[in-house]
Coordinates of C-alpha atoms and ligand atoms in Angstrom, one line a residue:
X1097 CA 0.0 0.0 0.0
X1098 CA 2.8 2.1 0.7
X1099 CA 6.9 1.9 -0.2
X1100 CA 8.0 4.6 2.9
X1101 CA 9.6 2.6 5.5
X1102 CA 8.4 5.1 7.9
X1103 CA 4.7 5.8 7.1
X1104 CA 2.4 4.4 9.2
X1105 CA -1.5 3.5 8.1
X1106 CA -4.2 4.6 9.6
X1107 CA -7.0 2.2 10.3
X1108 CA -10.1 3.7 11.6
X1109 CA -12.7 1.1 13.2
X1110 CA -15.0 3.8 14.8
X1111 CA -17.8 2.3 12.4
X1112 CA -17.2 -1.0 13.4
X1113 CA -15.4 -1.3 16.8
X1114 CA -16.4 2.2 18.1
X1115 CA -20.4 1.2 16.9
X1116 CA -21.3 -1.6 18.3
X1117 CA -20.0 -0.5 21.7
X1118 CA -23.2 -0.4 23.7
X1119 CA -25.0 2.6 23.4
X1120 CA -23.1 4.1 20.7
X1121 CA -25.8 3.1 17.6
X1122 CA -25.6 5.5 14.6
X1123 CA -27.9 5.9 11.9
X1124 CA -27.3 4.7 8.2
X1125 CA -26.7 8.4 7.1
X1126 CA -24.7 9.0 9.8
X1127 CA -22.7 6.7 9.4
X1128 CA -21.9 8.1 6.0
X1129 CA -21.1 10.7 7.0
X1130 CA -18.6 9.6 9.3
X1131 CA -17.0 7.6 6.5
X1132 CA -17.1 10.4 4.5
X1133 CA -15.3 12.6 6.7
X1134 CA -12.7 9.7 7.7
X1135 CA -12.2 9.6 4.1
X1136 CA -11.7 12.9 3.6
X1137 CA -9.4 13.4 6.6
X1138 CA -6.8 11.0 4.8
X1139 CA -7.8 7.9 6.3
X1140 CA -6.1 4.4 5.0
X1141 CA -8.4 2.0 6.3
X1142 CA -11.9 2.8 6.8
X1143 CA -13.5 -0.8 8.3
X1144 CA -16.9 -0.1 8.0
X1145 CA -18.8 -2.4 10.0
X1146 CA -19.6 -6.1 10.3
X1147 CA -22.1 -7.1 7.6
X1148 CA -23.6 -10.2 8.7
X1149 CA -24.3 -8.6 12.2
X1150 CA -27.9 -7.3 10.3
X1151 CA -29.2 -6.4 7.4
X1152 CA -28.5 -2.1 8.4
X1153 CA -25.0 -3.0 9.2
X1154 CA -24.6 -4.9 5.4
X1155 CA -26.3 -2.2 3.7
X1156 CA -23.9 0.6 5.4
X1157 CA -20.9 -1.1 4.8
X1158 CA -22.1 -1.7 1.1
X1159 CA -22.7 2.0 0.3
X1160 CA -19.7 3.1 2.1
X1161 CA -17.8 1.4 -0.4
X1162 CA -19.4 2.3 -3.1
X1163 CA -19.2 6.2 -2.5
X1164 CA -15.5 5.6 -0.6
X1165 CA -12.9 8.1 -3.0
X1166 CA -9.8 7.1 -1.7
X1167 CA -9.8 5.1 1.6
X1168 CA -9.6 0.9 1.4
X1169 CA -13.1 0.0 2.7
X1170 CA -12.9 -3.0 5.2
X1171 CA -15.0 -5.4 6.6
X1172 CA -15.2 -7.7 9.7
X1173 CA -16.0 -11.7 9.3
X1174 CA -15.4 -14.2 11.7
X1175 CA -13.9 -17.7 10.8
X1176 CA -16.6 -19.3 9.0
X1177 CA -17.6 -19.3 5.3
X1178 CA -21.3 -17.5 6.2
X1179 CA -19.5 -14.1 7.6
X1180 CA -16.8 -13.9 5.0
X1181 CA -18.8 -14.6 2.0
X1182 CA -21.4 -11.8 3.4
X1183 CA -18.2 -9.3 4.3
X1184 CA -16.9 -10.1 0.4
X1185 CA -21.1 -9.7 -1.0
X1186 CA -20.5 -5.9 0.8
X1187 CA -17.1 -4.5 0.5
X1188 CA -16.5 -5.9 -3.1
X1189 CA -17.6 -2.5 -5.1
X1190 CA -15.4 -0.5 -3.1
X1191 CA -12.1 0.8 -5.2
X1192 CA -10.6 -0.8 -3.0
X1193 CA -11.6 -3.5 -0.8
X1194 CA -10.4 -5.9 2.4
X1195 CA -11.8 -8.3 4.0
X1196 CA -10.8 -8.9 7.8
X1197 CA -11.3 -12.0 9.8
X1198 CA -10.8 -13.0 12.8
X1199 CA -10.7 -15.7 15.4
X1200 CA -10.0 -15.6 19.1
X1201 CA -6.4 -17.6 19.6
X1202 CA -5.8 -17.8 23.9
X1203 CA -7.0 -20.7 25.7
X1204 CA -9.8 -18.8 27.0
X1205 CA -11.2 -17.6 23.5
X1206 CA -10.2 -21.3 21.8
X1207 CA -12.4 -22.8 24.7
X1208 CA -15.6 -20.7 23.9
X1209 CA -16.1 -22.8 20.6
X1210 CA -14.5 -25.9 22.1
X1211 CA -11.8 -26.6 19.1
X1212 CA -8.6 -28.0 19.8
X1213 CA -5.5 -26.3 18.5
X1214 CA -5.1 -28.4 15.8
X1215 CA -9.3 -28.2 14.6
X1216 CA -8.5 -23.8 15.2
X1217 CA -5.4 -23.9 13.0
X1218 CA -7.1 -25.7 10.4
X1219 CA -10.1 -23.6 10.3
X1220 CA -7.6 -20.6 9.9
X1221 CA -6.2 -22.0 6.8
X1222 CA -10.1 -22.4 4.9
X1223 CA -11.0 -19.1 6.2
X1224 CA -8.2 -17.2 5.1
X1225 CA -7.6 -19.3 2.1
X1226 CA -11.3 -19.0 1.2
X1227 CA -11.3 -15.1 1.9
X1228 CA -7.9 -14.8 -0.3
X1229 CA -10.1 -16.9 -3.2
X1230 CA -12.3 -13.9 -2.6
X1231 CA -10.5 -10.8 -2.0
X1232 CA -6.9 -9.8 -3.1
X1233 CA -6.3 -7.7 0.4
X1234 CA -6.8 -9.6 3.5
X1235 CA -6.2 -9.0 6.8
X1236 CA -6.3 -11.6 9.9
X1237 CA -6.2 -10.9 13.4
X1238 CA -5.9 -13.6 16.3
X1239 CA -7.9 -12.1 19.1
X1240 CA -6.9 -12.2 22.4
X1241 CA -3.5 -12.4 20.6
X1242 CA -1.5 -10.7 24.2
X1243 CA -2.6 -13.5 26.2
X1244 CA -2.3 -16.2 23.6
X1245 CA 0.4 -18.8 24.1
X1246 CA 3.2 -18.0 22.1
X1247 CA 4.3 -20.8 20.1
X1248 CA 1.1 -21.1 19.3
X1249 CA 0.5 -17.4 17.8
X1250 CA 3.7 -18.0 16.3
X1251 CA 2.1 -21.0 14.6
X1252 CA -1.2 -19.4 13.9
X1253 CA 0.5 -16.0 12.2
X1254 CA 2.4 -18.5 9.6
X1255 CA -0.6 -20.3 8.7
X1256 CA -2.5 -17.4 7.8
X1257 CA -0.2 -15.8 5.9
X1258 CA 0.5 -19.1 4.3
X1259 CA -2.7 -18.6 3.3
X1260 CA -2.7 -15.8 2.0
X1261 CA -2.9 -12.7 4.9
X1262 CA -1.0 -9.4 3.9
X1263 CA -1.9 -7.7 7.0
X1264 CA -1.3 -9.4 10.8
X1265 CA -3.1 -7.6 13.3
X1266 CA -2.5 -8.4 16.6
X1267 CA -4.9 -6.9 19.0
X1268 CA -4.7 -6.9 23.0
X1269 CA -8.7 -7.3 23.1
X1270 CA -8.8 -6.9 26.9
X1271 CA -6.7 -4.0 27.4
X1272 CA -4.2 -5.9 29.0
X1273 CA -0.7 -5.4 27.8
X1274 CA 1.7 -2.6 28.5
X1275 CA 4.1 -0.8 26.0
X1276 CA 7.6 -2.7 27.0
X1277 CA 5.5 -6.2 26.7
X1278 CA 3.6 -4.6 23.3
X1279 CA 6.9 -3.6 21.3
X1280 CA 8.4 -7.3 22.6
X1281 CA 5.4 -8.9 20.9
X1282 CA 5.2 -7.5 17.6
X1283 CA 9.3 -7.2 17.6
X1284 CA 9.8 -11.3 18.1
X1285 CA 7.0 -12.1 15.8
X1286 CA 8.1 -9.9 13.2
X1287 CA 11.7 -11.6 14.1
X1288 CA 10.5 -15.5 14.5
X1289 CA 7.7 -16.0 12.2
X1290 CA 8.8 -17.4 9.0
X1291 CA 7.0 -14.9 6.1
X1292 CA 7.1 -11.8 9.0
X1293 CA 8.6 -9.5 6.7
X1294 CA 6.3 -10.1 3.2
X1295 CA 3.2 -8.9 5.1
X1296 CA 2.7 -5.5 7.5
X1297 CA 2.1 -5.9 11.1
X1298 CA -1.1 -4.0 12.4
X1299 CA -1.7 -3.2 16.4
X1300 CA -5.1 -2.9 17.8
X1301 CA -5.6 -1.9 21.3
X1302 CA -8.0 -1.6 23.9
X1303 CA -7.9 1.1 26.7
X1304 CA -8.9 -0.6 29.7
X1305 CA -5.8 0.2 31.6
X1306 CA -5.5 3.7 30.2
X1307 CA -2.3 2.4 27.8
X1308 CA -3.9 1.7 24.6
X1309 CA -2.0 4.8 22.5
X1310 CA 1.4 4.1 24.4
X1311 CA 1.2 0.2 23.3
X1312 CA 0.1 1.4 20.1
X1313 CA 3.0 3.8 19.7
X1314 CA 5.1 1.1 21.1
X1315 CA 4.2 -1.7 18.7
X1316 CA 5.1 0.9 16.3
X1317 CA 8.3 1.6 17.3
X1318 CA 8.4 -2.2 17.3
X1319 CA 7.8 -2.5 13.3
X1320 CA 4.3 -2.5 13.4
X1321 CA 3.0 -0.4 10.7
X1322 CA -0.7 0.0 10.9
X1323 CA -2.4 1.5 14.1
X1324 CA -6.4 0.4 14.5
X1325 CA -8.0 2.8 16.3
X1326 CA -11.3 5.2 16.6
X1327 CA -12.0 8.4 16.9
X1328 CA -12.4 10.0 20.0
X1329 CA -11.1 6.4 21.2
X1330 CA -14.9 5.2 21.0
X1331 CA -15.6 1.8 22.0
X1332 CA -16.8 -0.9 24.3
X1333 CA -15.9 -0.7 28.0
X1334 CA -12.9 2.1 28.2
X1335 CA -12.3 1.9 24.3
X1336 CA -10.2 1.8 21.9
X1337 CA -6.8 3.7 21.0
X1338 CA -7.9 7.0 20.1
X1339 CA -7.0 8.1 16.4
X1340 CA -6.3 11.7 17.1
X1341 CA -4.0 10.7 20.0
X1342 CA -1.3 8.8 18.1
X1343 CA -1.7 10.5 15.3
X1344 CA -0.5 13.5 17.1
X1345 CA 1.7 12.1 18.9
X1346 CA 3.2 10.9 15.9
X1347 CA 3.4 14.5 14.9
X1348 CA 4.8 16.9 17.4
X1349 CA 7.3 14.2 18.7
X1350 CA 8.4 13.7 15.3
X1351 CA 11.8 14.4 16.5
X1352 CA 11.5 10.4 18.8
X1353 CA 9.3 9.0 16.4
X1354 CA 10.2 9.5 13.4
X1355 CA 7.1 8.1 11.3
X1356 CA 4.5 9.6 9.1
X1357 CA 0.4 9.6 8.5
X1358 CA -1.5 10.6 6.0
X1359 CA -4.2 12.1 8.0
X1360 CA -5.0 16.2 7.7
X1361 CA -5.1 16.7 11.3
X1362 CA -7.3 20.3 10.7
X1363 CA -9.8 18.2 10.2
X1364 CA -9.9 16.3 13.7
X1365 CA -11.9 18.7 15.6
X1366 CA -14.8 18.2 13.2
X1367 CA -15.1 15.0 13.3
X1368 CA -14.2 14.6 16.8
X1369 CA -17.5 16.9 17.5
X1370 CA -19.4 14.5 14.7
X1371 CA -18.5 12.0 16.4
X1372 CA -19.8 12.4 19.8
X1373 CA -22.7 13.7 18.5
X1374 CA -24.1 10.5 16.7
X1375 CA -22.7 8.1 18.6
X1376 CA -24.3 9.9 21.7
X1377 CA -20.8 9.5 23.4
X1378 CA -19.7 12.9 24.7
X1379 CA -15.9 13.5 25.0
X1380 CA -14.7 14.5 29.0
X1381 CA -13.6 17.7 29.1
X1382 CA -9.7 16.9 30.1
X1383 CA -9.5 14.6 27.1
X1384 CA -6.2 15.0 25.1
X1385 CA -6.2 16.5 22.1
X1386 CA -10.2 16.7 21.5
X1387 CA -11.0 17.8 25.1
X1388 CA -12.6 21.2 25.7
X1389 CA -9.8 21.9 28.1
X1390 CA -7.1 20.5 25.9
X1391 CA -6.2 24.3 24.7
X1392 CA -8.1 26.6 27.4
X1393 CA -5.4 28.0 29.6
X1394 CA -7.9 29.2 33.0
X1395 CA -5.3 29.9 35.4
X1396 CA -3.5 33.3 36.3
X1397 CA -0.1 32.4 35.7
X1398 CA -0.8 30.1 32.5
X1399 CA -2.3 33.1 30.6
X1400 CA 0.1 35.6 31.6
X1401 CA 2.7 33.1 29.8
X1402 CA 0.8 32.1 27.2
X1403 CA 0.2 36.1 26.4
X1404 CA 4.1 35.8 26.6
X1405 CA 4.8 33.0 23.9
X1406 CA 1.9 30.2 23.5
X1407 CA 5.0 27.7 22.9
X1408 CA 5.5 28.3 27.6
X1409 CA 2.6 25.8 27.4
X1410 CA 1.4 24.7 24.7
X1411 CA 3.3 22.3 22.8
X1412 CA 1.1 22.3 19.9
X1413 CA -0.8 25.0 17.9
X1414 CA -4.8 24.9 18.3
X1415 CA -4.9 25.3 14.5
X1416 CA -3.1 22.4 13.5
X1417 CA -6.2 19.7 15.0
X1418 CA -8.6 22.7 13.6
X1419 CA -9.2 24.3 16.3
X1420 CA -9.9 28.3 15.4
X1421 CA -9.7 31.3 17.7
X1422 CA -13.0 31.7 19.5
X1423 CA -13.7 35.0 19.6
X1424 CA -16.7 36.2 17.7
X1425 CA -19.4 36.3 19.4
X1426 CA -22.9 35.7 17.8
X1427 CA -26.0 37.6 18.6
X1428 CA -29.7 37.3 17.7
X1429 CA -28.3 40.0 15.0
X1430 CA -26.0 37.9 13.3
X1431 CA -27.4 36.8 9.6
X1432 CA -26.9 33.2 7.6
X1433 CA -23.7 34.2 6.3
X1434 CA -22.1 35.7 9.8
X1435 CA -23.4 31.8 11.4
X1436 CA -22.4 30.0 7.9
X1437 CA -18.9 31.4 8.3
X1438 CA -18.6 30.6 12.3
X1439 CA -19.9 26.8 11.8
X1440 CA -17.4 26.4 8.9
X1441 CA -14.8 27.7 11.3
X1442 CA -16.2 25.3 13.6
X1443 CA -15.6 22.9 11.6
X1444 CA -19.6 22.2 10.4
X1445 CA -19.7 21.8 6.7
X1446 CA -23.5 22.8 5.7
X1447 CA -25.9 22.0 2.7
X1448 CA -28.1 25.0 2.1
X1449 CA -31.3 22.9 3.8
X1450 CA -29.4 22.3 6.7
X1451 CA -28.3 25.6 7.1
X1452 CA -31.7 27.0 7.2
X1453 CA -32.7 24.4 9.7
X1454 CA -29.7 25.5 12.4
X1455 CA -30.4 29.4 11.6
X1456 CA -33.5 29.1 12.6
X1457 CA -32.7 27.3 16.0
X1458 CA -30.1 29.6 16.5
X1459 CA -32.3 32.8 16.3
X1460 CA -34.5 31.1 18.7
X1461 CA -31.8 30.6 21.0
X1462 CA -30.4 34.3 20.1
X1463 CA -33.9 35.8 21.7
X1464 CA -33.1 33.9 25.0
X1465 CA -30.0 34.5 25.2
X1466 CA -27.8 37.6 24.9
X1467 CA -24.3 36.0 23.3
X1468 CA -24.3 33.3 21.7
X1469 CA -20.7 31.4 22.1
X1470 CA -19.1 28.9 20.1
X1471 CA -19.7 26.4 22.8
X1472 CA -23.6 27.3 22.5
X1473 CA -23.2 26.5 18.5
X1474 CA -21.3 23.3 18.8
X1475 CA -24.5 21.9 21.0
X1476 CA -27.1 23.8 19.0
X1477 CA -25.7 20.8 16.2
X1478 CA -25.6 18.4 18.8
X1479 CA -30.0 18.9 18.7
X1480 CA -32.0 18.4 16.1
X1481 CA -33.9 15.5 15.0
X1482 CA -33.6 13.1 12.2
X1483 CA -36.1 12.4 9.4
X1484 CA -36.0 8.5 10.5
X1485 CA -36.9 9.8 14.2
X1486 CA -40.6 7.9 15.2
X1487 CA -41.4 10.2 18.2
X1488 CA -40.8 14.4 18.0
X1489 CA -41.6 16.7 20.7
X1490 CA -44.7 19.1 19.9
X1491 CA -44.5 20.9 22.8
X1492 CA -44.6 20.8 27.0
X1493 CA -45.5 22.7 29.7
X1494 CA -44.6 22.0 33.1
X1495 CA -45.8 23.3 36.8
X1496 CA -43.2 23.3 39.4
X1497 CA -42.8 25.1 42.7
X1498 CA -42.6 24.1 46.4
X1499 CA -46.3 22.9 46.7
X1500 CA -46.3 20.0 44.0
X1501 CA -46.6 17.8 42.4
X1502 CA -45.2 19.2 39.6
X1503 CA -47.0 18.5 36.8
X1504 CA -46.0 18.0 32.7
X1505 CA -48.5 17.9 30.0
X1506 CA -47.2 17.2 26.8
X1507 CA -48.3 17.0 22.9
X1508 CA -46.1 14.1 21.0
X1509 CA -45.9 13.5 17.1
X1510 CA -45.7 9.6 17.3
X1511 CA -45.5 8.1 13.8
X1512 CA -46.8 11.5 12.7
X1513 CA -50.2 11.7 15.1
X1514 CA -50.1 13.8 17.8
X1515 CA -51.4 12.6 21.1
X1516 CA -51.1 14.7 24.3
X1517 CA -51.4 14.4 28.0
X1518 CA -50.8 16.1 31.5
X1519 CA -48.6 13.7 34.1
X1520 CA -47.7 14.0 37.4
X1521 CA -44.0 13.2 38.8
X1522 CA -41.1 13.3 41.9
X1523 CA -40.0 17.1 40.2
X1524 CA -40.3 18.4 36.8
X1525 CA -38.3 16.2 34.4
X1526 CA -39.8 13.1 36.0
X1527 CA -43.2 14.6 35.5
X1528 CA -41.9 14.8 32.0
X1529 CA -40.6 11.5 31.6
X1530 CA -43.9 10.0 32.9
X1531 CA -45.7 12.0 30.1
X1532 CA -43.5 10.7 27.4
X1533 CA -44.1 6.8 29.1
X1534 CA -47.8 7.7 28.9
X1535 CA -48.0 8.3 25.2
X1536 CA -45.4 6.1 23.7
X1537 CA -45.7 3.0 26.7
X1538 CA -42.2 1.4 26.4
X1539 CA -40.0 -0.8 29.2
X1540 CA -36.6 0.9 28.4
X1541 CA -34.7 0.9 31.7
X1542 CA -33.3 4.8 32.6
X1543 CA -29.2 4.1 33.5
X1544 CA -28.3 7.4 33.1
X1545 CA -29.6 11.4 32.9
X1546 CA -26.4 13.8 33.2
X1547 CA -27.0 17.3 33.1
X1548 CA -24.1 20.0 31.9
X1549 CA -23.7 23.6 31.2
X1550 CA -22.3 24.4 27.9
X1551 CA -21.8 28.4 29.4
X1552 CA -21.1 30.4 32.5
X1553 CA -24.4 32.8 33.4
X1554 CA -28.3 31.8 34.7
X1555 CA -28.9 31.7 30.4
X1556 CA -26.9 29.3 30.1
X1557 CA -27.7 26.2 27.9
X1558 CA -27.6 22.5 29.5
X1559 CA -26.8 20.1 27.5
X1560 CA -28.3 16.7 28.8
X1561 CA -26.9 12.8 28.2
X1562 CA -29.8 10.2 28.8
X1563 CA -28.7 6.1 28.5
X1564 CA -31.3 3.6 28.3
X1565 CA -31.5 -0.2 28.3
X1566 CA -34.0 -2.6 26.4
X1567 CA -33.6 -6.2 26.3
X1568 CA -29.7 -5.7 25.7
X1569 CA -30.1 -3.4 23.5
X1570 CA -28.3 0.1 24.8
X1571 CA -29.2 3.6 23.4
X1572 CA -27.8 7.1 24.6
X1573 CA -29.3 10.4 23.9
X1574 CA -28.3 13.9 24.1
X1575 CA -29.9 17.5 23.7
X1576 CA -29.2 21.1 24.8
X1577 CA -31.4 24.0 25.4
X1578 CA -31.7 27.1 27.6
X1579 CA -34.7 25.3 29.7
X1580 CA -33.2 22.3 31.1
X1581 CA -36.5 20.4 31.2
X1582 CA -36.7 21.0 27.8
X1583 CA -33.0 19.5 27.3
X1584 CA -33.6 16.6 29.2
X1585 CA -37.2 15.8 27.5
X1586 CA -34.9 15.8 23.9
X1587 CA -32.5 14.1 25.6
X1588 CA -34.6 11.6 26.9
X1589 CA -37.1 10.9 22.8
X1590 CA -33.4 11.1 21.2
X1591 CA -32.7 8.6 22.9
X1592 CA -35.8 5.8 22.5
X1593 CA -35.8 7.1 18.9
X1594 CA -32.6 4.7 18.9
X1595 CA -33.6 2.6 20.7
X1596 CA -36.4 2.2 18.1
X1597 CA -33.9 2.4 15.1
X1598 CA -32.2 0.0 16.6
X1599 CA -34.8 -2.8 17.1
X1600 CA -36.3 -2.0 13.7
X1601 CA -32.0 -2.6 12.3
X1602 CA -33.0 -6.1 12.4
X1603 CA -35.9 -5.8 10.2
X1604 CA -39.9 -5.8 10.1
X1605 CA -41.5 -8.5 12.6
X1606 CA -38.2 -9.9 13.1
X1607 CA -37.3 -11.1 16.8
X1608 CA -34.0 -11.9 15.7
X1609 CA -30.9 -10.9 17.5
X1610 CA -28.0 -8.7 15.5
X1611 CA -24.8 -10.7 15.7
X1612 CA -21.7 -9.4 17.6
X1613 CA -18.5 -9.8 16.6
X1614 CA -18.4 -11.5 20.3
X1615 CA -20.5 -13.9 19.5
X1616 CA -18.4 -17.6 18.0
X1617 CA -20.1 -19.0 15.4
Ligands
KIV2025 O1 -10.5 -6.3 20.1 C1 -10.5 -7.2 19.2 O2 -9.9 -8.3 19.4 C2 -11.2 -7.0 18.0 C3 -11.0 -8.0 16.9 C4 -12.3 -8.3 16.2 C5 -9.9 -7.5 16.0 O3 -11.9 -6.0 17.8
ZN2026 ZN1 -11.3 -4.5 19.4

């Protein structure tokens, strides 16, 4: 794919690993967009879901590669004929296409489908050999590979690429390794395995000890020369190695590690906030890189020195990951152009249609509230409902005070008919909530209702994160508004509206599960 040495590619598996993380379900458009924009940010690898998982996931994955320009579209089969022939059925119109499978290696993973070594190695040679009859680019991964016995990986790595593998990826699924033990790994299998040096060696770690980017920049330094990762490090339990982190790292300590991406980090701020708005995942504050802190210097003594020379602390620009200087203010004033302009800067790209949409929330807001701050824009976008959305908020009136009970009566579009009611609750926003219960009945379990706000002042907007649970399935939800009832009602129909999408994924009248990667076939 590439002849410099030193370049290293750039998988991105937000659509994939980052997705089915519970919780973190995207729509099909939204997931095109993401695509779009990981495309557009320079990308390598896009792997862009698991297709046999449900019919949504095989459909997204099959447009993606269809509209891909210059990204490898990728997609995840396990180790049977069923997955990879599905995977192949999707990716294949894609300029470029790969197919990934996978099987879990350690003793623990080899005991979940009961097959000896000998019955696993085997069925590693048909599924790579049948996915190589398939698809010219193949990658294998033997998960679990960091606590997999190692002559046996050792064994396992040369029968795939026997088979016909070009890329290895070896991923520490559980978040268990550490960066000495992850550049060891990848350096004595790249040394040992007979065929090492024919095929590149990919990394692919998870974050549960709070190491993923240092093994990842480890295994790097190691030889490995493809980093899987998402964005904003999305992904089940404490996720995955966060794109934007290695690649920067990569970047301003070019001088240590001497290796190259082809990733336009301007564009990581956009899609960072894309992110977190679709997959309902917000990024904390103190996050590297993306975080809202990650440039705001609050103390005395910080901004007297940054005033000074920005390099006293800050070893790298705002602009190169996108991030402009914030300080136009909006008012209720400010015309299309004046908010086109700001959510470019911001990093929004707009169709006309869209545009009209957001201006008119954001005169609404300008009339409550005096400035309107770049903060206040970024969660305007983080509102709005879809087109696919089944329930929409018509509107709500709430009594509160001292003497309750507080008391909600609501109008909800369900389907498109509006049905009203007036519930009673333990405060307002449980009022609400019992109001929404009352018109669209539903057993969704509440996990979580988090309340922020986006400003300093009494106007300020909250934004609101609600998580629900129904039958397994996991759904989050977010909103902002000036009236934080209002926020948290959004919040709260954002959220079962994917819920819903996500039962419907699996088609009309089914009762069928979707497939996880997890689960051995
Ligand atoms: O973490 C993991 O092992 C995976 C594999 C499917 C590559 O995501
Ligand atoms: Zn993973």
């Amino acid at each position: 794919m590439t002849q410099d040495p030193n370049h290293v590619l750039i998988f991105d598996t937000t659509l994939r690993d980052g997705e089915q993380s519970p919780g973190a379900t995207m729509t099909h458009d939204e997931k095109l967009e993401i695509a779009e924009m990981l495309d557009e940010m320079g990308v390598d690898i896009i792997e862009a879901g698991f297709p046999i998982a449900s019919a949504g996931d095989f459909r997204a994955v099959s447009e993606i590669a269809e509209r891909a320009q210059s990204a490898m579209i990728c997609g995840l089969a396990r180790a049977n004929l069923k997955d990879i022939d599905r995977c192949w059925d999707a990716v294949k119109h894609a300029k470029a296409p790969r197919i990934h499978t996978f099987i879990g290696t350690s003793p623990l993973h080899r005991a979940i489908p009961n097959l000896t070594q000998d019955e696993m190695a085997d069925r590693i040679h048909d599924t790579v050999t049948h996915a190589r009859n398939l698809c010219e680019n193949v990658q294998w991964s033997p998960m679990d590979a960091t606590r997999t016995e190692w002559d046996y990986l050792c064994r396992v790595i040369e029968i795939a690429i026997n088979a016909g593998a070009s890329t290895i990826n070896i991923p520490d699924t559980v978040g268990y390794t550490a960066p000495r033990e992850s550049a060891d790994l990848i350096r004595r299998l790249i040394e040992t395995v007979p065929g090492a040096d024919k095929v590149t060696f990919a990394t692919h770690c998870h974050n549960d000890l709070g190491m993923a980017t240092a093994n990842s920049l480890a295994a790097v330094e190691a030889g490995a020369r493809q980093i899987e990762c998402t964005i904003n490090g999305l992904g089940e339990r404490a996720g995955n190695t966060a794109l934007e982190e290695v690649v920067m790292a990569m970047k301003v300590r070019n001088d240590i590690m001497p290796f190259q991406t082809g990733i336009d980090t301007t564009k990581i701020m956009s899609i960072s906030r894309r992110v977190a708005t679709v997959s309902g995942f917000p990024v904390q504050f103190n996050k590297a890189i993306v975080g809202k802190n990650a440039f705001a210097h609050e103390s005395g003594i910080h901004q007297d020195g940054m005033l000074k020379n920005p390099e006293n602390f800050e070893i790298m620009r705002p602009e190169d990951v996108g991030l402009s200087e914030t300080s136009l203010v909006m008012g209720k004033h400010s015309g299309r152009a004046a908010l086109r302009a700001k959510l470019e800067d911001l990093g929004f790209d707009l169709a006309d249609n869209q545009l009209n949409d957001v201006f008119v929330r954001f005169k609404e807001l300008a009339d409550r509230k005096k400035e309107v701050y770049d903060d206040d824009l970024i969660a305007l976008m983080q509102v709005g409902e879809g087109a696919e959305d089944k329930l929409k908020l018509v509107s709500l009136r709430v009594v509160c005070g001292t003497d309750g009970p507080q008391e909600a009566t609501m109008t909800l579009s369900v389907d498109g008919e509006e049905k009203s009611v007036t519930a009673t609750g333990d405060g307002p926003v449980d009022a609400s909530f019992n109001a929404v219960k009352a018109l669209y009945p539903h057993g969704a379990r509440l996990q979580l209702y988090q309340v922020h706000a986006v400003t300093e002042g009494t106007d300020a907007q909250a934004t609101v994160s609600v998580r629900m649970e129904e039958e397994g399935r996991i759904a989050t939800g977010q909103s902002a508004d000036t009236d934080t009832v209002v926020a948290s009602v959004r919040a709260y129909i954002n959220c079962l509206n994917r819920l819903i999408l996500r039962r419907e994924k699996l088609g009309p009248g089914s009762d069928a599960k979707e497939i996880s990667y997890r689960d051995v076939s």
